[in-house]
Short mmCIF file of C-alpha atoms and ligand atoms in Angstrom, two decimals:
data_model
loop_
_atom_site.label_atom_id
_atom_site.label_comp_id
_atom_site.label_asym_id
_atom_site.label_seq_id
_atom_site.Cartn_x
_atom_site.Cartn_y
_atom_site.Cartn_z
CA MET A 1 0.05 0.03 0.02
CA THR A 2 1.39 3.51 -0.84
CA THR A 3 0.06 6.79 0.18
CA THR A 4 -0.18 9.82 -1.99
CA THR A 5 -1.05 12.62 0.52
CA THR A 6 1.27 13.92 3.19
CA SER A 7 -0.99 14.48 6.18
CA GLN A 8 0.49 13.11 9.44
CA SER A 9 -1.91 10.22 9.65
CA ASP A 10 -1.28 9.22 6.03
CA MET A 11 2.49 9.10 6.87
CA MET A 12 2.00 6.42 9.36
CA PRO A 13 1.62 2.79 8.10
CA ILE A 14 -1.96 1.56 7.76
CA ARG A 15 -2.48 -1.00 10.54
CA VAL A 16 -4.17 -4.09 8.97
CA ALA A 17 -5.53 -6.66 11.27
CA ILE A 18 -6.52 -10.04 9.91
CA VAL A 19 -8.50 -12.30 12.35
CA GLY A 20 -8.25 -15.97 11.49
CA GLY A 21 -5.62 -17.98 9.87
CA GLY A 22 -7.58 -20.46 7.77
CA ILE A 23 -7.40 -20.46 3.93
CA ALA A 24 -9.06 -17.08 3.68
CA GLY A 25 -6.81 -15.31 6.25
CA LEU A 26 -3.69 -16.84 4.94
CA MET A 27 -4.48 -16.14 1.22
CA PHE A 28 -5.47 -12.74 2.14
CA ALA A 29 -2.23 -12.11 3.94
CA ILE A 30 -0.36 -13.50 0.85
CA ALA A 31 -2.19 -11.45 -1.61
CA LEU A 32 -1.70 -8.28 0.46
CA THR A 33 2.08 -8.82 0.60
CA HIS A 34 2.24 -9.74 -2.98
CA SER A 35 2.18 -6.36 -4.35
CA SER A 36 2.11 -3.89 -1.24
CA ASP A 37 4.85 -1.71 -0.02
CA SER A 38 5.56 -3.20 3.37
CA LYS A 39 6.67 0.22 4.85
CA ALA A 40 3.14 1.59 4.27
CA THR A 41 1.37 -1.12 6.16
CA SER A 42 1.70 -3.01 9.27
CA ILE A 43 0.03 -6.36 9.02
CA HIS A 44 -1.00 -8.40 12.09
CA LEU A 45 -2.71 -11.74 11.85
CA TYR A 46 -4.54 -13.00 14.95
CA GLU A 47 -5.41 -16.80 15.34
CA ALA A 48 -7.45 -18.24 18.04
CA ALA A 49 -5.57 -21.56 17.91
CA SER A 50 -2.18 -22.12 19.24
CA LYS A 51 -0.83 -22.77 15.57
CA PHE A 52 -2.22 -22.86 12.08
CA THR A 53 -4.37 -26.02 11.99
CA GLU A 54 -6.52 -27.81 9.34
CA THR A 55 -8.29 -31.12 9.62
CA GLY A 56 -6.76 -33.89 7.50
CA ALA A 57 -9.15 -33.90 4.68
CA GLY A 58 -9.05 -32.91 0.94
CA ILE A 59 -9.94 -29.98 -1.03
CA GLY A 60 -10.74 -29.55 -4.65
CA MET A 61 -9.93 -26.42 -6.68
CA PHE A 62 -11.53 -25.42 -10.08
CA ARG A 63 -10.15 -23.17 -12.66
CA ARG A 64 -11.20 -19.74 -11.26
CA PRO A 65 -9.30 -20.02 -7.90
CA TRP A 66 -6.43 -21.77 -9.73
CA GLN A 67 -5.98 -18.61 -11.86
CA VAL A 68 -5.62 -16.75 -8.54
CA MET A 69 -2.94 -19.13 -7.43
CA LYS A 70 -1.06 -18.48 -10.65
CA ARG A 71 -1.31 -14.73 -10.47
CA LEU A 72 -0.03 -14.80 -6.85
CA ASN A 73 2.96 -17.10 -7.92
CA LEU A 74 1.86 -19.89 -5.67
CA VAL A 75 1.76 -22.73 -8.21
CA ASP A 76 5.37 -23.92 -7.47
CA LEU A 77 4.11 -24.13 -3.82
CA VAL A 78 1.57 -26.75 -4.51
CA LYS A 79 2.89 -28.47 -7.62
CA GLY A 80 4.63 -31.23 -5.67
CA MET A 81 1.25 -32.10 -3.80
CA THR A 82 -0.91 -32.65 -6.84
CA ASN A 83 -1.23 -33.43 -10.54
CA VAL A 84 -1.86 -30.09 -12.37
CA PRO A 85 -3.90 -30.52 -15.56
CA ASP A 86 -1.85 -29.98 -18.64
CA PRO A 87 -2.63 -28.22 -20.87
CA GLU A 88 -4.92 -26.28 -18.58
CA GLU A 89 -7.28 -25.08 -21.43
CA ASP A 90 -8.16 -28.66 -22.43
CA LEU A 91 -11.06 -30.59 -21.23
CA HIS A 92 -9.99 -32.85 -18.33
CA LEU A 93 -11.90 -35.44 -16.27
CA ALA A 94 -13.21 -33.54 -13.21
CA PHE A 95 -15.17 -36.28 -11.51
CA LYS A 96 -17.43 -39.30 -12.16
CA VAL A 97 -21.03 -39.82 -11.02
CA THR A 98 -22.79 -42.97 -10.40
CA LYS A 99 -26.19 -43.90 -8.65
CA SER A 100 -25.01 -46.05 -5.84
CA ASP A 101 -27.74 -46.70 -3.46
CA GLU A 102 -28.45 -50.14 -4.56
CA PRO A 103 -26.47 -53.46 -4.31
CA THR A 104 -25.46 -53.45 -8.00
CA SER A 105 -23.04 -51.12 -9.57
CA LYS A 106 -24.16 -48.71 -12.31
CA GLU A 107 -22.28 -46.93 -15.03
CA HIS A 108 -19.98 -44.20 -13.97
CA LEU A 109 -20.78 -40.99 -15.88
CA GLU A 110 -17.61 -39.04 -16.63
CA VAL A 111 -17.75 -35.35 -16.39
CA PHE A 112 -15.09 -33.40 -18.48
CA ILE A 113 -14.70 -29.67 -18.04
CA PRO A 114 -11.87 -27.17 -19.10
CA PHE A 115 -8.98 -27.63 -16.49
CA GLY A 116 -10.77 -30.39 -14.63
CA ASN A 117 -9.77 -29.61 -11.06
CA VAL A 118 -6.84 -29.88 -8.70
CA THR A 119 -7.20 -31.90 -5.40
CA LEU A 120 -5.08 -31.10 -2.40
CA HIS A 121 -4.55 -32.43 1.05
CA ARG A 122 -5.71 -29.57 3.29
CA VAL A 123 -2.91 -29.92 5.80
CA GLU A 124 -0.24 -29.91 3.16
CA PHE A 125 -1.91 -26.97 1.41
CA GLN A 126 -2.30 -24.85 4.61
CA THR A 127 1.16 -25.70 5.90
CA ALA A 128 2.73 -24.66 2.64
CA LEU A 129 0.78 -21.33 2.77
CA ALA A 130 1.86 -20.71 6.40
CA HIS A 131 5.56 -21.41 5.48
CA TYR A 132 5.34 -19.09 2.59
CA LEU A 133 4.11 -16.32 4.84
CA GLU A 134 6.93 -16.69 7.13
CA GLN A 135 9.14 -14.92 4.58
CA LYS A 136 6.71 -11.97 4.59
CA ALA A 137 6.46 -8.87 6.68
CA ILE A 138 3.67 -10.02 8.82
CA THR A 139 3.29 -10.41 12.55
CA THR A 140 1.32 -13.46 13.57
CA HIS A 141 -0.19 -13.80 17.09
CA PHE A 142 -1.49 -17.23 18.17
CA ASN A 143 -3.87 -18.02 21.07
CA LYS A 144 -5.74 -14.71 20.19
CA ARG A 145 -9.49 -15.21 20.04
CA LEU A 146 -11.37 -12.05 19.00
CA LEU A 147 -14.45 -11.43 21.16
CA ASP A 148 -15.69 -8.34 19.52
CA TYR A 149 -14.63 -4.79 18.30
CA ALA A 150 -15.52 -1.19 18.59
CA VAL A 151 -14.83 1.74 16.19
CA GLN A 152 -13.43 4.64 18.18
CA GLU A 153 -13.93 8.34 17.69
CA ASP A 154 -10.70 8.78 15.67
CA GLY A 155 -11.87 6.00 13.28
CA SER A 156 -9.46 3.39 14.48
CA ILE A 157 -10.73 0.00 15.61
CA LEU A 158 -10.37 -1.50 19.09
CA LEU A 159 -10.08 -5.23 19.11
CA ASN A 160 -11.05 -7.07 22.25
CA PHE A 161 -9.56 -10.58 22.78
CA LYS A 162 -10.68 -13.39 24.94
CA ASP A 163 -7.32 -13.28 27.03
CA GLY A 164 -8.32 -9.78 28.06
CA SER A 165 -5.77 -8.03 25.77
CA THR A 166 -6.64 -5.25 23.23
CA GLU A 167 -5.14 -4.08 20.00
CA ILE A 168 -5.75 -1.18 17.71
CA CYS A 169 -5.90 -1.29 13.91
CA ASP A 170 -7.21 0.85 10.95
CA VAL A 171 -8.72 -1.94 9.01
CA LEU A 172 -10.20 -5.18 10.31
CA ILE A 173 -10.39 -8.19 7.98
CA GLY A 174 -12.60 -10.90 9.60
CA ALA A 175 -11.37 -14.26 8.12
CA ASP A 176 -12.66 -16.03 11.35
CA GLY A 177 -14.80 -18.66 9.68
CA ILE A 178 -18.49 -19.58 10.03
CA HIS A 179 -18.87 -18.55 13.77
CA SER A 180 -17.12 -15.30 12.96
CA ALA A 181 -16.94 -12.90 15.90
CA THR A 182 -16.21 -10.10 13.48
CA ARG A 183 -19.43 -10.83 11.58
CA HIS A 184 -21.34 -11.15 14.75
CA THR A 185 -20.35 -7.64 15.84
CA MET A 186 -20.79 -6.15 12.41
CA ILE A 187 -24.37 -7.41 12.04
CA LYS A 188 -25.26 -6.24 15.44
CA LEU A 189 -23.85 -2.68 14.81
CA ALA A 190 -25.49 -2.61 11.25
CA THR A 191 -28.80 -3.56 12.76
CA GLU A 192 -28.64 -0.88 15.33
CA GLU A 193 -27.59 1.67 12.55
CA ALA A 194 -30.44 0.59 10.39
CA GLN A 195 -33.00 0.73 13.11
CA ALA A 196 -31.79 4.31 13.99
CA ALA A 197 -32.18 5.25 10.33
CA GLY A 198 -35.69 3.69 10.22
CA ASN A 199 -34.48 1.36 7.37
CA ASP A 200 -36.95 -1.44 8.09
CA GLU A 201 -36.20 -3.50 5.04
CA LEU A 202 -32.55 -3.72 5.99
CA VAL A 203 -33.36 -4.48 9.61
CA LYS A 204 -35.49 -7.43 8.26
CA GLN A 205 -32.62 -8.78 6.16
CA LEU A 206 -29.95 -8.43 8.86
CA THR A 207 -32.12 -10.16 11.50
CA ARG A 208 -33.08 -13.23 9.35
CA PRO A 209 -31.89 -16.64 10.62
CA GLY A 210 -28.64 -17.48 9.13
CA VAL A 211 -27.14 -13.86 8.98
CA LYS A 212 -25.62 -13.14 12.29
CA ASP A 213 -25.44 -16.84 13.30
CA PRO A 214 -25.37 -19.83 11.24
CA VAL A 215 -28.11 -22.46 10.72
CA TRP A 216 -28.04 -26.15 10.11
CA SER A 217 -28.12 -27.25 6.43
CA GLY A 218 -29.83 -30.52 7.44
CA THR A 219 -26.77 -32.40 6.39
CA ALA A 220 -23.79 -33.92 8.32
CA CYS A 221 -20.87 -35.77 6.89
CA TYR A 222 -18.48 -38.58 7.83
CA ARG A 223 -14.93 -37.45 6.90
CA CYS A 224 -11.64 -39.28 6.82
CA VAL A 225 -8.43 -39.49 4.79
CA PHE A 226 -6.82 -43.04 4.50
CA PRO A 227 -3.98 -44.61 2.61
CA ALA A 228 -4.80 -45.61 -0.95
CA GLU A 229 -2.96 -48.90 -0.48
CA LYS A 230 -5.85 -50.24 1.70
CA LEU A 231 -8.36 -49.69 -1.06
CA ARG A 232 -5.96 -51.17 -3.61
CA GLU A 233 -5.70 -54.35 -1.67
CA LEU A 234 -9.50 -54.75 -1.59
CA ASN A 235 -9.99 -53.78 -5.21
CA PRO A 236 -7.03 -52.85 -7.45
CA ASN A 237 -9.47 -51.41 -10.03
CA HIS A 238 -11.58 -49.28 -7.59
CA GLY A 239 -12.60 -46.17 -9.44
CA THR A 240 -11.64 -43.73 -6.57
CA LEU A 241 -7.92 -44.82 -6.85
CA THR A 242 -7.62 -42.79 -10.08
CA ALA A 243 -10.49 -40.06 -10.14
CA PRO A 244 -12.91 -38.16 -8.04
CA ILE A 245 -16.15 -39.96 -7.74
CA ASN A 246 -19.58 -38.80 -6.54
CA TYR A 247 -21.63 -41.85 -5.42
CA ILE A 248 -25.20 -40.50 -5.30
CA GLY A 249 -28.36 -41.85 -3.56
CA LYS A 250 -31.55 -41.02 -1.76
CA ASP A 251 -30.77 -38.50 1.22
CA ARG A 252 -27.11 -39.26 1.10
CA HIS A 253 -24.05 -39.20 -1.10
CA ILE A 254 -20.45 -39.76 -1.03
CA VAL A 255 -17.60 -37.62 -2.60
CA CYS A 256 -14.23 -39.50 -2.78
CA PHE A 257 -10.89 -38.50 -4.35
CA PRO A 258 -7.18 -39.34 -4.32
CA VAL A 259 -4.97 -36.68 -2.69
CA SER A 260 -1.23 -36.55 -1.94
CA ARG A 261 -0.44 -37.61 -5.46
CA GLY A 262 -2.69 -40.55 -5.12
CA THR A 263 -1.17 -41.95 -1.98
CA MET A 264 -4.16 -41.15 0.18
CA ILE A 265 -7.96 -41.26 -0.45
CA ASN A 266 -10.26 -38.34 0.81
CA PHE A 267 -13.67 -39.64 1.94
CA VAL A 268 -16.69 -37.39 2.61
CA GLY A 269 -19.96 -39.24 3.14
CA PHE A 270 -23.05 -37.02 3.36
CA VAL A 271 -26.25 -37.94 5.33
CA SER A 272 -29.12 -35.54 5.08
CA HIS A 273 -32.40 -34.75 6.79
CA PRO A 274 -33.88 -32.32 4.31
CA ASP A 275 -36.79 -31.39 6.64
CA LYS A 276 -34.18 -30.18 9.22
CA GLU A 277 -32.69 -27.54 6.87
CA GLY A 278 -32.60 -24.12 8.65
CA THR A 279 -32.95 -25.29 12.12
CA ILE A 280 -30.27 -24.72 14.84
CA TRP A 281 -27.87 -27.65 15.51
CA GLU A 282 -27.59 -27.94 19.29
CA GLY A 283 -24.87 -30.65 19.68
CA LYS A 284 -21.05 -30.70 18.83
CA THR A 285 -20.19 -29.82 15.30
CA VAL A 286 -17.49 -32.46 15.06
CA GLU A 287 -17.72 -35.83 16.76
CA GLN A 288 -15.91 -39.13 16.62
CA ARG A 289 -17.99 -41.90 15.13
CA THR A 290 -17.41 -45.68 14.70
CA HIS A 291 -16.99 -48.03 11.75
CA GLU A 292 -20.39 -49.53 12.50
CA ASP A 293 -22.07 -46.10 12.27
CA LEU A 294 -20.67 -45.76 8.86
CA VAL A 295 -21.74 -49.30 7.80
CA ALA A 296 -25.16 -48.56 9.00
CA ALA A 297 -25.39 -45.23 6.89
CA TYR A 298 -24.43 -46.93 3.65
CA GLN A 299 -26.12 -50.37 4.16
CA GLY A 300 -27.25 -51.78 0.82
CA TRP A 301 -25.09 -49.67 -1.35
CA GLU A 302 -23.03 -50.81 -4.25
CA PRO A 303 -19.78 -52.83 -3.84
CA GLU A 304 -17.30 -49.76 -4.45
CA VAL A 305 -19.01 -48.04 -1.43
CA GLU A 306 -18.89 -51.15 0.63
CA GLN A 307 -15.10 -51.32 0.03
CA LEU A 308 -14.55 -47.69 0.83
CA VAL A 309 -16.44 -48.12 4.01
CA LYS A 310 -14.24 -51.24 4.99
CA CYS A 311 -11.18 -48.98 4.73
CA ILE A 312 -12.48 -46.63 7.40
CA ASP A 313 -12.12 -47.53 11.11
CA ALA A 314 -13.09 -44.31 13.01
CA PRO A 315 -14.49 -41.38 10.82
CA SER A 316 -15.27 -38.05 12.31
CA MET A 317 -18.71 -36.64 11.89
CA TRP A 318 -19.12 -33.07 10.83
CA THR A 319 -22.40 -31.04 11.01
CA ILE A 320 -22.67 -28.72 8.01
CA ASN A 321 -23.92 -25.37 9.12
CA THR A 322 -24.18 -22.52 6.61
CA LEU A 323 -25.07 -18.81 6.51
CA LYS A 324 -27.94 -17.49 4.44
CA ALA A 325 -27.12 -14.83 1.88
CA LEU A 326 -25.77 -11.79 3.83
CA PRO A 327 -27.17 -8.46 2.78
CA ILE A 328 -23.84 -6.75 3.64
CA CYS A 329 -20.38 -7.92 4.32
CA SER A 330 -18.65 -4.55 4.97
CA LEU A 331 -19.32 -1.91 7.57
CA GLY A 332 -16.99 1.21 7.81
CA PRO A 333 -13.35 -0.03 8.11
CA ILE A 334 -14.44 -3.65 8.83
CA THR A 335 -15.03 -6.50 6.33
CA VAL A 336 -15.50 -10.30 6.34
CA ILE A 337 -14.09 -12.82 3.83
CA GLY A 338 -14.40 -16.67 3.14
CA ASP A 339 -16.73 -18.56 5.40
CA ALA A 340 -17.21 -15.63 7.76
CA ALA A 341 -18.97 -13.94 4.78
CA HIS A 342 -20.63 -16.84 2.94
CA ALA A 343 -20.30 -20.25 4.50
CA MET A 344 -22.02 -22.67 2.23
CA THR A 345 -22.66 -26.25 1.70
CA PRO A 346 -19.70 -28.11 -0.06
CA HIS A 347 -21.64 -29.39 -2.98
CA GLN A 348 -19.75 -27.24 -5.50
CA GLY A 349 -16.38 -27.82 -3.82
CA SER A 350 -15.99 -24.04 -3.83
CA GLY A 351 -16.08 -22.61 -0.28
CA ALA A 352 -12.29 -22.27 -0.16
CA GLY A 353 -12.25 -21.16 -3.74
CA GLN A 354 -14.48 -18.34 -2.86
CA ALA A 355 -12.38 -17.38 -0.04
CA ILE A 356 -9.32 -17.30 -2.32
CA GLU A 357 -11.25 -15.07 -4.75
CA ASP A 358 -12.31 -12.73 -1.91
CA ALA A 359 -8.76 -12.42 -0.82
CA TYR A 360 -7.49 -11.64 -4.34
CA VAL A 361 -10.06 -8.86 -5.01
CA LEU A 362 -9.95 -7.29 -1.50
CA ALA A 363 -6.11 -7.13 -1.53
CA ALA A 364 -6.13 -5.58 -4.87
CA LEU A 365 -8.30 -2.76 -3.67
CA LEU A 366 -6.35 -2.25 -0.48
CA THR A 367 -2.96 -2.15 -2.27
CA HIS A 368 -4.19 0.36 -4.99
CA PRO A 369 -1.59 3.08 -5.13
CA SER A 370 -4.06 5.78 -4.03
CA MET A 371 -5.26 4.00 -0.98
CA THR A 372 -5.30 5.84 2.29
CA ARG A 373 -6.81 5.32 5.72
CA GLU A 374 -9.74 7.55 4.85
CA LYS A 375 -10.47 5.67 1.67
CA ILE A 376 -10.71 2.22 3.29
CA PRO A 377 -14.44 2.22 3.98
CA GLN A 378 -15.06 3.09 0.35
CA ALA A 379 -12.74 0.24 -0.79
CA LEU A 380 -14.56 -2.18 1.40
CA LYS A 381 -17.98 -1.23 0.17
CA ILE A 382 -16.73 -1.89 -3.36
CA TYR A 383 -15.39 -5.21 -2.38
CA GLU A 384 -18.90 -6.06 -0.92
CA LYS A 385 -20.56 -4.75 -4.06
CA VAL A 386 -18.29 -6.90 -6.46
CA ARG A 387 -17.88 -10.00 -4.33
CA LEU A 388 -20.94 -10.65 -2.21
CA PRO A 389 -23.58 -11.19 -4.96
CA HIS A 390 -21.21 -13.68 -6.67
CA ALA A 391 -20.38 -15.71 -3.57
CA ASN A 392 -24.01 -15.69 -2.50
CA GLU A 393 -25.04 -17.11 -5.84
CA ILE A 394 -22.42 -19.96 -5.51
CA GLN A 395 -23.92 -20.61 -2.02
CA ARG A 396 -27.31 -21.03 -3.61
CA LYS A 397 -26.15 -23.15 -6.40
CA SER A 398 -24.21 -25.29 -4.04
CA ARG A 399 -27.29 -25.98 -2.09
CA GLU A 400 -29.17 -26.77 -5.33
CA ASN A 401 -26.53 -29.34 -6.32
CA GLY A 402 -26.79 -31.03 -2.89
CA LYS A 403 -30.46 -31.57 -3.43
CA LEU A 404 -29.90 -32.91 -6.90
CA TYR A 405 -27.36 -35.52 -5.74
CA GLU A 406 -29.67 -36.76 -3.02
CA PHE A 407 -32.94 -36.90 -5.04
CA VAL A 408 -34.46 -34.19 -2.74
CA PRO A 409 -37.72 -32.87 -4.46
CA SER A 410 -37.37 -29.36 -5.79
CA GLU A 411 -39.95 -27.28 -7.36
CA GLU A 412 -37.58 -26.51 -10.21
CA TYR A 413 -36.63 -30.03 -11.08
CA PRO A 414 -39.42 -32.36 -9.68
CA HIS A 415 -38.70 -35.14 -12.11
CA LEU A 416 -35.09 -35.51 -10.82
CA SER A 417 -36.14 -36.75 -7.34
CA ALA A 418 -37.38 -40.02 -8.68
CA GLY A 419 -34.27 -41.62 -6.98
CA ALA A 420 -34.84 -45.41 -6.26
CA LYS A 421 -38.14 -45.41 -8.13
CA THR A 422 -36.48 -44.63 -11.45
CA ALA A 423 -36.74 -47.12 -14.28
CA ASP A 424 -33.62 -45.74 -15.87
CA PRO A 425 -30.96 -44.86 -13.33
CA ASP A 426 -28.33 -43.97 -15.95
CA GLN A 427 -30.60 -41.52 -17.65
CA LEU A 428 -31.43 -40.04 -14.25
CA VAL A 429 -27.77 -39.55 -13.43
CA LYS A 430 -27.18 -37.95 -16.82
CA GLU A 431 -30.02 -35.40 -16.41
CA ILE A 432 -28.82 -34.50 -12.75
CA VAL A 433 -25.23 -34.04 -13.97
CA ASP A 434 -26.43 -31.75 -16.90
CA VAL A 435 -28.24 -29.51 -14.39
CA ALA A 436 -25.36 -29.64 -11.87
CA LYS A 437 -22.99 -28.61 -14.67
CA GLU A 438 -25.14 -25.78 -15.66
CA HIS A 439 -25.10 -24.53 -12.14
CA TRP A 440 -21.35 -24.97 -11.89
CA GLN A 441 -20.08 -23.70 -15.18
CA TRP A 442 -19.10 -20.20 -13.69
CA ALA A 443 -16.14 -22.15 -12.16
CA TRP A 444 -14.39 -22.78 -15.46
CA THR A 445 -16.10 -20.25 -17.95
CA THR A 446 -15.44 -17.06 -15.97
CA ASP A 447 -12.42 -15.36 -14.43
CA VAL A 448 -12.23 -13.47 -11.16
CA GLU A 449 -9.88 -11.05 -12.91
CA THR A 450 -12.96 -9.46 -14.37
CA GLU A 451 -14.34 -8.73 -10.84
CA LYS A 452 -10.97 -7.34 -9.76
CA GLU A 453 -10.88 -4.94 -12.77
CA GLU A 454 -14.52 -3.88 -12.06
CA ALA A 455 -13.56 -3.27 -8.37
CA ILE A 456 -10.56 -1.08 -9.31
CA ARG A 457 -12.65 0.81 -11.94
CA LEU A 458 -15.22 1.58 -9.31
CA LEU A 459 -12.53 2.79 -6.86
CA GLU A 460 -10.76 4.98 -9.43
CA GLU A 461 -14.25 6.39 -10.54
CA GLY A 462 -15.11 7.15 -7.01
CA LEU A 463 -11.75 8.75 -6.43
CA LYS A 464 -12.41 11.14 -9.30
CA ALA A 465 -15.93 12.11 -8.04
C1 FAD B 501 -16.87 -31.61 3.95
C2 FAD B 501 -16.35 -30.24 3.35
C3 FAD B 501 -15.69 -30.40 2.06
C4 FAD B 501 -15.22 -29.21 1.47
N1 FAD B 501 -14.74 -29.19 0.30
C5 FAD B 501 -14.21 -28.16 -0.29
C6 FAD B 501 -13.62 -28.30 -1.58
O1 FAD B 501 -13.43 -29.28 -2.21
N2 FAD B 501 -13.23 -27.01 -2.19
C7 FAD B 501 -13.43 -25.83 -1.60
O2 FAD B 501 -13.07 -24.70 -2.27
N3 FAD B 501 -14.06 -25.82 -0.51
C8 FAD B 501 -14.40 -26.83 0.20
N4 FAD B 501 -15.01 -26.78 1.52
C9 FAD B 501 -15.18 -25.52 2.07
C10 FAD B 501 -13.91 -24.91 2.81
O3 FAD B 501 -13.35 -25.94 3.62
C11 FAD B 501 -14.21 -23.73 3.49
O4 FAD B 501 -15.03 -22.87 2.79
C12 FAD B 501 -12.84 -23.05 3.82
O5 FAD B 501 -12.00 -23.93 4.53
C13 FAD B 501 -13.14 -21.78 4.68
O6 FAD B 501 -11.96 -21.15 5.10
P1 FAD B 501 -11.83 -19.90 5.92
O7 FAD B 501 -10.44 -19.59 6.22
O8 FAD B 501 -12.94 -18.95 5.55
O9 FAD B 501 -12.42 -20.48 7.39
P2 FAD B 501 -11.90 -21.58 8.42
O10 FAD B 501 -11.21 -22.65 7.78
O11 FAD B 501 -13.03 -21.86 9.30
O12 FAD B 501 -10.77 -20.64 9.18
C14 FAD B 501 -11.09 -19.69 10.23
C15 FAD B 501 -9.91 -19.51 11.06
O13 FAD B 501 -10.27 -18.56 12.02
C16 FAD B 501 -9.88 -18.85 13.35
N5 FAD B 501 -10.74 -18.27 14.23
C17 FAD B 501 -12.11 -18.42 14.35
N6 FAD B 501 -12.75 -17.69 15.24
C18 FAD B 501 -11.79 -16.85 15.67
C19 FAD B 501 -11.66 -15.72 16.51
N7 FAD B 501 -12.71 -15.25 17.14
N8 FAD B 501 -10.48 -15.08 16.74
C20 FAD B 501 -9.41 -15.46 16.08
N9 FAD B 501 -9.37 -16.49 15.22
C21 FAD B 501 -10.51 -17.15 14.97
C22 FAD B 501 -10.13 -20.44 13.33
O14 FAD B 501 -9.25 -21.06 14.43
C23 FAD B 501 -9.55 -20.77 11.96
O15 FAD B 501 -8.18 -20.95 11.87
C24 FAD B 501 -15.52 -27.90 2.12
C25 FAD B 501 -16.16 -27.91 3.34
C26 FAD B 501 -16.49 -28.97 3.97
C27 FAD B 501 -17.08 -28.99 5.29
#
């Protein structure tokens, strides 16, 4: 960030606070340091945990976030962990889909898309990002859980942490995940402001369930990563050994893919209660489950599923909570990115991808040569205008894809909920995949660079006015 005016406050570095060191926080820190003048900013990252942590599961990345990885020169960082499609523009196998909730195997429908996708082991990915950041001018603070914040009279932000300490910053980026304390305070303050201004419509939107606090999607998932060798011993021709596969069925489906260059298998087995969508989950969000629980969940499914289940001793069970589309994600000099802004179901494999895109666009605005402390609220509103509608739309489409994969009746596609009753399972899968692909094509036919350019255009236009 460079400054163009010479007032005393502008001579001081802009104090950036990033709260949360998941993929969103780390990628934002990397994007910010990629092009900024480190003398003009002081960047502090506050993480609640005692170190950067990720659970041992896999993550898929489509073409759009991959373009960001390239533009931030991060490809070499992950090249050793995965097979990068080559040439990228060609059609590559992204995943296969098969109807699996019966004892006999059905045809595997192959889905080819430009670039395909890249699959990464989360721990490897996040560790690499964290190591990369060590070379950058960023101060990281662990064991710092943000409780809330307050904007002070001089415009600076007071951060209150659980350990009783406080810090001051000029811009606060909440990358603190689905239960974001940043979002919580922001929505509370925005609601108070809207009430004071008599803006009833905004008050209504801000107080809807799923805006300040998340709601349950009605789905939970068994998660596990296990050695591919185990599966190979059971079935050397198992489809999951070579490609991502989506095994679909009534009210549940399984997504599996190889990670760590094919040495490990990532297993995610969804189990849904569609009638519970939008309720509040009262229990723990992550729990240990037994092999027997998993066997019961997929009883009577096809042999490939049976073999996968045999490889898993003690899966963890994750409740999938989500946000509803937020009406705002910036307020004054505070904004939220990643799951803090648009936590979604994982049925487009794009939550982290959206976090990466947020980080890229927001960092481009904040590192604009004309950026000053006073212009930060304007830049954050532009980020909201450009990014939030897109991410909210992906959130909606992801939910729709989840319904399609589990034959949940929807008004739009009533014929695709035939499920077990269908006379032609292969045709049903084909129709489901056609609709899912239509929902998904933004991930390989569009480029976040367009959003970045639009954001910069709006900023420069605003500066002229
Ligand atoms: C089963 C499953 C499969 C998925 N698969 C994919 C996929 O294939 N592709 C994809 O793109 N996405 C996928 N996602 C989504 C993806 O995992 C998330 O969107 C992404 O990890 C969100 O990153 P984040 O940094 O925003 O949040 P988080 O990963 O939740 O990170 C938040 C960080 O903030 C810290 N924190 C929280 N509160 C505070 C506080 N008050 N103060 C300080 N620090 C705090 C936390 O400790 C954590 O480090 C999947 C999700 C699930 C559940």
